[in-house]
Amino acid sequence: MIRTLFSFFSSLKLTFVLLCAAAVLVFAGTLAQVHLGLYSTQNQFFRSLVVWWHVPGTGWRIPVFPGGYTIGVLMLINLAVAHFRYYRAGHRKLGVALIHAGIVLLLLGQFLADLLQVETRLRLTEGQAKSYSENNRIAELAVMDTTDPATNRVVALPASWLARRQNMAVPEFPLTLRVLEHVENAQPVLAVAESNTVPVQGIGRQLRFKPQPGATSPDAPTIPAALLEVTGDGVLLGRWWVSTWLTDERLASMLGREAGAELRQALARPQDFTHAGRRYELALRPRRHYKPFAVELIDFRHDKYPGTDIPKNFSSRVRIRHPGTEENREVLIYMNHPLRYAGETYYQADFDPQDPRVTVLQVVRNPGWLTPYVACVLVSLGMALQFLTRLVPFVGTWRRA
Amino acid sequence: MFGRHSSRDFVARRATGFLVAASLAGLAGCDGDDVRVYRAPKDPAPHAASADPSSASQPPRQPASPSPQLAWTAPPGWIDKGAGGMRAGSFAIHGTNQQTAEVSVIAMQTWTGQELGNVNRWRGQVGLPRLRAEQLPQHTAAVTIAGIQAPLFDMVGPAPGSGKPTRILVAVLPLAHVAWYFKMTGDDGLVAGQKAAFTAFLESVILDPPTPRNP
């Protein structure tokens, strides 16, 4: 049994099949991207053990192909077992060992990058500075004590808790939250007197949130909303609607453009209340990643070829202010020229077609970003070494002949 | 061929263990479902971009000032060196025996969470050992700046390299979106003698003056 498994996993036929499967998967994923979008395709085809087919008109799903993780892990096992089976130590095989080490590092590095990499976005308007970036695919419910004039004390709860509709005692604060309504993917509608079944405070007097009708793009992030009832030390303090419609700057900007002057003023006000002499605020918002430095947008340029609307260049001139290092410098970020800073890479990613002052930078934290480079160096060295170990004896023999 | 496989099995088990451990570490490091408690600077007021939809058609505006302005009254004997670079203000002080000191006022974006790192950096500048977090309160005095209680740090020791007794006084005024750093550094004797003047300077600071800054 062990012998059979060993033969199977060290087989070159398996290598060939896996390479073909990888090619098919990449081809199918590329085609699927047109309909599913980049994010969903990556998750369904490459960050998965199995590719599922959802049978139309039913709730069934059938596994149709191995996913990226399965193929990657099998490749890794195949390479490792084949190396143990066929490799014989010696200076003439050092090149092969280096090539194998490079490929293993490449596979492991990509696997770890998939697990450890965090992608967030930093949206800035000219003149605006932020010391955080946001993950607009994951929401968090922030309960903040805003009494201190300088800083907020924040308890950030995962938004997934809202779906469970359980009561939650907020850690650190004398508050308890109860979810009265939860909408996974919401759209705002103007509230009228009878639209809320219970009295609400804050923005809920003007707006309430209902499920989005119809299907939305699988690649689009959901926009959650919830109606929360807050009690403090057993006393009902009120009920507030919270939603990323109110906190995600892009969505809030869209909502603001649609709203009248009175609603715009209401949108600008926080969902806040006072209890036991402390001031609190509720916000369902994209999950924030704070940094020990701030990035300020000085200038955003969207250059076009003269006389056309064809983009020529996008660039963001930003200022980095790091109080820990007293760093205060300007950096120009533009297409294919990201900023690498404090373990993160800032790419020019997007802009707001409605506002020429707004830039969107993609912020990627990938602890394994160096592994592909090291892997390529190892493979190149291995190939060169292997070539030379064959070439040198051959030249010697040829001269003697 | 399989006779030597016990060590290979061991290697295989180690490799599997590594993969499992790496997977678990990776999953733990994901952007996931944890409750986080932290202090954070306040958000700026809702930006004009989202508050004012008509602004979309307007040409780009000048960058807004990221911080409130300050005004202060310098004690007699301080030579105003003006603003420049990162500094919103700076002064030179000359004492007897060629002793010198300088005062700088710098605005930075963040203070919260950086206290210990900054204090240890300043302590390193006068050859003092690093502090642990629980030791920080013992080395922190208080001073009132613009009506707000602010931390004041007084550090003295031999400057690395020259060994000259050097003293650093730093006060930090943490506001909503910016922290103002007031720093006096120079020869120990002169800075010690100027500490009262430095405190008076801090107490003279006012926020958002109606007129341009007052030297």
JSON list of N, CA and C in Angstrom, two decimals, chain A residues 39-40 135-140 159-160 182-187 212 214-225 243-245 247-248 250-251 284-287:
[
{"chain": "A", "resi": 39, "resn": "TYR", "atom": "N", "xyz": [-12.69, 38.91, -7.75]},
{"chain": "A", "resi": 39, "resn": "TYR", "atom": "CA", "xyz": [-12.68, 38.44, -6.36]},
{"chain": "A", "resi": 39, "resn": "TYR", "atom": "C", "xyz": [-13.35, 37.07, -6.24]},
{"chain": "A", "resi": 40, "resn": "SER", "atom": "N", "xyz": [-14.55, 36.93, -6.83]},
{"chain": "A", "resi": 40, "resn": "SER", "atom": "CA", "xyz": [-15.27, 35.67, -6.74]},
{"chain": "A", "resi": 40, "resn": "SER", "atom": "C", "xyz": [-14.52, 34.56, -7.47]},
{"chain": "A", "resi": 135, "resn": "ASN", "atom": "N", "xyz": [-11.11, 47.56, 4.93]},
{"chain": "A", "resi": 135, "resn": "ASN", "atom": "CA", "xyz": [-11.45, 46.37, 4.16]},
{"chain": "A", "resi": 135, "resn": "ASN", "atom": "C", "xyz": [-12.94, 46.46, 3.83]},
{"chain": "A", "resi": 136, "resn": "ASN", "atom": "N", "xyz": [-13.26, 46.82, 2.61]},
{"chain": "A", "resi": 136, "resn": "ASN", "atom": "CA", "xyz": [-14.67, 47.07, 2.31]},
{"chain": "A", "resi": 136, "resn": "ASN", "atom": "C", "xyz": [-15.45, 45.78, 2.02]},
{"chain": "A", "resi": 137, "resn": "ARG", "atom": "N", "xyz": [-14.80, 44.63, 2.21]},
{"chain": "A", "resi": 137, "resn": "ARG", "atom": "CA", "xyz": [-15.53, 43.36, 2.09]},
{"chain": "A", "resi": 137, "resn": "ARG", "atom": "C", "xyz": [-15.90, 42.79, 3.45]},
{"chain": "A", "resi": 138, "resn": "ILE", "atom": "N", "xyz": [-15.34, 43.35, 4.52]},
{"chain": "A", "resi": 138, "resn": "ILE", "atom": "CA", "xyz": [-15.67, 42.88, 5.87]},
{"chain": "A", "resi": 138, "resn": "ILE", "atom": "C", "xyz": [-16.10, 44.09, 6.69]},
{"chain": "A", "resi": 139, "resn": "ALA", "atom": "N", "xyz": [-17.30, 43.98, 7.28]},
{"chain": "A", "resi": 139, "resn": "ALA", "atom": "CA", "xyz": [-17.78, 45.11, 8.08]},
{"chain": "A", "resi": 139, "resn": "ALA", "atom": "C", "xyz": [-17.54, 44.82, 9.56]},
{"chain": "A", "resi": 140, "resn": "GLU", "atom": "N", "xyz": [-17.48, 45.87, 10.36]},
{"chain": "A", "resi": 140, "resn": "GLU", "atom": "CA", "xyz": [-17.38, 45.73, 11.80]},
{"chain": "A", "resi": 140, "resn": "GLU", "atom": "C", "xyz": [-18.34, 46.73, 12.44]},
{"chain": "A", "resi": 159, "resn": "ALA", "atom": "N", "xyz": [-19.09, 42.01, 12.28]},
{"chain": "A", "resi": 159, "resn": "ALA", "atom": "CA", "xyz": [-20.47, 42.19, 11.79]},
{"chain": "A", "resi": 159, "resn": "ALA", "atom": "C", "xyz": [-21.19, 40.86, 11.66]},
{"chain": "A", "resi": 160, "resn": "SER", "atom": "N", "xyz": [-20.43, 39.75, 11.60]},
{"chain": "A", "resi": 160, "resn": "SER", "atom": "CA", "xyz": [-21.07, 38.44, 11.50]},
{"chain": "A", "resi": 160, "resn": "SER", "atom": "C", "xyz": [-21.95, 38.17, 12.72]},
{"chain": "A", "resi": 182, "resn": "HIS", "atom": "N", "xyz": [-31.84, 42.72, 10.92]},
{"chain": "A", "resi": 182, "resn": "HIS", "atom": "CA", "xyz": [-30.54, 42.63, 10.24]},
{"chain": "A", "resi": 182, "resn": "HIS", "atom": "C", "xyz": [-30.79, 42.43, 8.76]},
{"chain": "A", "resi": 183, "resn": "VAL", "atom": "N", "xyz": [-30.17, 43.25, 7.93]},
{"chain": "A", "resi": 183, "resn": "VAL", "atom": "CA", "xyz": [-30.30, 43.13, 6.49]},
{"chain": "A", "resi": 183, "resn": "VAL", "atom": "C", "xyz": [-28.90, 42.87, 5.94]},
{"chain": "A", "resi": 184, "resn": "GLU", "atom": "N", "xyz": [-28.73, 41.71, 5.30]},
{"chain": "A", "resi": 184, "resn": "GLU", "atom": "CA", "xyz": [-27.39, 41.32, 4.85]},
{"chain": "A", "resi": 184, "resn": "GLU", "atom": "C", "xyz": [-26.89, 42.23, 3.74]},
{"chain": "A", "resi": 185, "resn": "ASN", "atom": "N", "xyz": [-27.77, 42.53, 2.79]},
{"chain": "A", "resi": 185, "resn": "ASN", "atom": "CA", "xyz": [-27.37, 43.42, 1.69]},
{"chain": "A", "resi": 185, "resn": "ASN", "atom": "C", "xyz": [-28.50, 44.44, 1.53]},
{"chain": "A", "resi": 186, "resn": "ALA", "atom": "N", "xyz": [-28.26, 45.65, 2.04]},
{"chain": "A", "resi": 186, "resn": "ALA", "atom": "CA", "xyz": [-29.36, 46.60, 2.23]},
{"chain": "A", "resi": 186, "resn": "ALA", "atom": "C", "xyz": [-29.37, 47.69, 1.18]},
{"chain": "A", "resi": 187, "resn": "GLN", "atom": "N", "xyz": [-30.55, 48.25, 1.01]},
{"chain": "A", "resi": 187, "resn": "GLN", "atom": "CA", "xyz": [-30.66, 49.51, 0.27]},
{"chain": "A", "resi": 187, "resn": "GLN", "atom": "C", "xyz": [-31.47, 50.47, 1.14]},
{"chain": "A", "resi": 212, "resn": "GLN", "atom": "N", "xyz": [-31.91, 44.46, -0.65]},
{"chain": "A", "resi": 212, "resn": "GLN", "atom": "CA", "xyz": [-31.81, 44.85, -2.06]},
{"chain": "A", "resi": 212, "resn": "GLN", "atom": "C", "xyz": [-32.65, 43.89, -2.89]},
{"chain": "A", "resi": 214, "resn": "GLY", "atom": "N", "xyz": [-33.69, 41.71, -6.14]},
{"chain": "A", "resi": 214, "resn": "GLY", "atom": "CA", "xyz": [-32.98, 41.14, -7.29]},
{"chain": "A", "resi": 214, "resn": "GLY", "atom": "C", "xyz": [-31.57, 40.72, -6.95]},
{"chain": "A", "resi": 215, "resn": "ALA", "atom": "N", "xyz": [-30.93, 40.08, -7.94]},
{"chain": "A", "resi": 215, "resn": "ALA", "atom": "CA", "xyz": [-29.57, 39.58, -7.72]},
{"chain": "A", "resi": 215, "resn": "ALA", "atom": "C", "xyz": [-28.57, 40.70, -7.91]},
{"chain": "A", "resi": 216, "resn": "THR", "atom": "N", "xyz": [-27.53, 40.66, -7.13]},
{"chain": "A", "resi": 216, "resn": "THR", "atom": "CA", "xyz": [-26.45, 41.64, -7.32]},
{"chain": "A", "resi": 216, "resn": "THR", "atom": "C", "xyz": [-25.23, 40.89, -7.85]},
{"chain": "A", "resi": 217, "resn": "SER", "atom": "N", "xyz": [-24.29, 41.63, -8.36]},
{"chain": "A", "resi": 217, "resn": "SER", "atom": "CA", "xyz": [-23.08, 41.01, -8.91]},
{"chain": "A", "resi": 217, "resn": "SER", "atom": "C", "xyz": [-22.38, 40.20, -7.83]},
{"chain": "A", "resi": 218, "resn": "PRO", "atom": "N", "xyz": [-21.96, 38.95, -8.14]},
{"chain": "A", "resi": 218, "resn": "PRO", "atom": "CA", "xyz": [-21.31, 38.15, -7.10]},
{"chain": "A", "resi": 218, "resn": "PRO", "atom": "C", "xyz": [-20.01, 38.77, -6.62]},
{"chain": "A", "resi": 219, "resn": "ASP", "atom": "N", "xyz": [-19.45, 39.66, -7.43]},
{"chain": "A", "resi": 219, "resn": "ASP", "atom": "CA", "xyz": [-18.16, 40.26, -7.05]},
{"chain": "A", "resi": 219, "resn": "ASP", "atom": "C", "xyz": [-18.34, 41.51, -6.18]},
{"chain": "A", "resi": 220, "resn": "ALA", "atom": "N", "xyz": [-19.56, 42.04, -6.12]},
{"chain": "A", "resi": 220, "resn": "ALA", "atom": "CA", "xyz": [-19.76, 43.29, -5.37]},
{"chain": "A", "resi": 220, "resn": "ALA", "atom": "C", "xyz": [-19.84, 43.00, -3.88]},
{"chain": "A", "resi": 221, "resn": "PRO", "atom": "N", "xyz": [-19.20, 43.82, -3.05]},
{"chain": "A", "resi": 221, "resn": "PRO", "atom": "CA", "xyz": [-19.31, 43.61, -1.61]},
{"chain": "A", "resi": 221, "resn": "PRO", "atom": "C", "xyz": [-20.75, 43.85, -1.15]},
{"chain": "A", "resi": 222, "resn": "THR", "atom": "N", "xyz": [-21.19, 43.09, -0.14]},
{"chain": "A", "resi": 222, "resn": "THR", "atom": "CA", "xyz": [-22.53, 43.32, 0.40]},
{"chain": "A", "resi": 222, "resn": "THR", "atom": "C", "xyz": [-22.51, 44.58, 1.26]},
{"chain": "A", "resi": 223, "resn": "ILE", "atom": "N", "xyz": [-23.69, 45.18, 1.43]},
{"chain": "A", "resi": 223, "resn": "ILE", "atom": "CA", "xyz": [-23.80, 46.42, 2.20]},
{"chain": "A", "resi": 223, "resn": "ILE", "atom": "C", "xyz": [-24.77, 46.15, 3.36]},
{"chain": "A", "resi": 224, "resn": "PRO", "atom": "N", "xyz": [-24.25, 45.75, 4.52]},
{"chain": "A", "resi": 224, "resn": "PRO", "atom": "CA", "xyz": [-25.14, 45.34, 5.60]},
{"chain": "A", "resi": 224, "resn": "PRO", "atom": "C", "xyz": [-25.76, 46.52, 6.33]},
{"chain": "A", "resi": 225, "resn": "ALA", "atom": "N", "xyz": [-26.87, 46.25, 7.02]},
{"chain": "A", "resi": 225, "resn": "ALA", "atom": "CA", "xyz": [-27.51, 47.25, 7.88]},
{"chain": "A", "resi": 225, "resn": "ALA", "atom": "C", "xyz": [-28.17, 46.50, 9.02]},
{"chain": "A", "resi": 243, "resn": "SER", "atom": "N", "xyz": [-25.44, 51.20, 9.28]},
{"chain": "A", "resi": 243, "resn": "SER", "atom": "CA", "xyz": [-25.21, 50.58, 7.98]},
{"chain": "A", "resi": 243, "resn": "SER", "atom": "C", "xyz": [-23.93, 51.13, 7.38]},
{"chain": "A", "resi": 244, "resn": "THR", "atom": "N", "xyz": [-23.28, 50.31, 6.55]},
{"chain": "A", "resi": 244, "resn": "THR", "atom": "CA", "xyz": [-22.10, 50.82, 5.86]},
{"chain": "A", "resi": 244, "resn": "THR", "atom": "C", "xyz": [-22.50, 51.85, 4.79]},
{"chain": "A", "resi": 245, "resn": "TRP", "atom": "N", "xyz": [-23.80, 51.96, 4.49]},
{"chain": "A", "resi": 245, "resn": "TRP", "atom": "CA", "xyz": [-24.26, 53.06, 3.64]},
{"chain": "A", "resi": 245, "resn": "TRP", "atom": "C", "xyz": [-23.89, 54.41, 4.26]},
{"chain": "A", "resi": 247, "resn": "THR", "atom": "N", "xyz": [-21.27, 54.93, 6.43]},
{"chain": "A", "resi": 247, "resn": "THR", "atom": "CA", "xyz": [-19.88, 55.08, 6.85]},
{"chain": "A", "resi": 247, "resn": "THR", "atom": "C", "xyz": [-18.86, 54.86, 5.73]},
{"chain": "A", "resi": 248, "resn": "ASP", "atom": "N", "xyz": [-19.20, 54.04, 4.74]},
{"chain": "A", "resi": 248, "resn": "ASP", "atom": "CA", "xyz": [-18.30, 53.86, 3.61]},
{"chain": "A", "resi": 248, "resn": "ASP", "atom": "C", "xyz": [-18.36, 55.14, 2.78]},
{"chain": "A", "resi": 250, "resn": "ARG", "atom": "N", "xyz": [-17.56, 56.09, -0.12]},
{"chain": "A", "resi": 250, "resn": "ARG", "atom": "CA", "xyz": [-18.08, 56.04, -1.50]},
{"chain": "A", "resi": 250, "resn": "ARG", "atom": "C", "xyz": [-19.60, 55.95, -1.49]},
{"chain": "A", "resi": 251, "resn": "LEU", "atom": "N", "xyz": [-20.11, 55.07, -0.61]},
{"chain": "A", "resi": 251, "resn": "LEU", "atom": "CA", "xyz": [-21.57, 54.89, -0.53]},
{"chain": "A", "resi": 251, "resn": "LEU", "atom": "C", "xyz": [-22.23, 56.14, 0.06]},
{"chain": "A", "resi": 284, "resn": "LEU", "atom": "N", "xyz": [-21.62, 51.01, 11.91]},
{"chain": "A", "resi": 284, "resn": "LEU", "atom": "CA", "xyz": [-21.33, 49.79, 11.15]},
{"chain": "A", "resi": 284, "resn": "LEU", "atom": "C", "xyz": [-20.50, 50.26, 9.97]},
{"chain": "A", "resi": 285, "resn": "ARG", "atom": "N", "xyz": [-19.25, 49.82, 9.91]},
{"chain": "A", "resi": 285, "resn": "ARG", "atom": "CA", "xyz": [-18.35, 50.43, 8.93]},
{"chain": "A", "resi": 285, "resn": "ARG", "atom": "C", "xyz": [-17.40, 49.37, 8.36]},
{"chain": "A", "resi": 286, "resn": "PRO", "atom": "N", "xyz": [-16.74, 49.66, 7.24]},
{"chain": "A", "resi": 286, "resn": "PRO", "atom": "CA", "xyz": [-15.72, 48.75, 6.74]},
{"chain": "A", "resi": 286, "resn": "PRO", "atom": "C", "xyz": [-14.64, 48.56, 7.81]},
{"chain": "A", "resi": 287, "resn": "ARG", "atom": "N", "xyz": [-14.19, 47.32, 7.94]},
{"chain": "A", "resi": 287, "resn": "ARG", "atom": "CA", "xyz": [-13.22, 47.01, 9.00]},
{"chain": "A", "resi": 287, "resn": "ARG", "atom": "C", "xyz": [-11.96, 47.86, 8.82]}
]
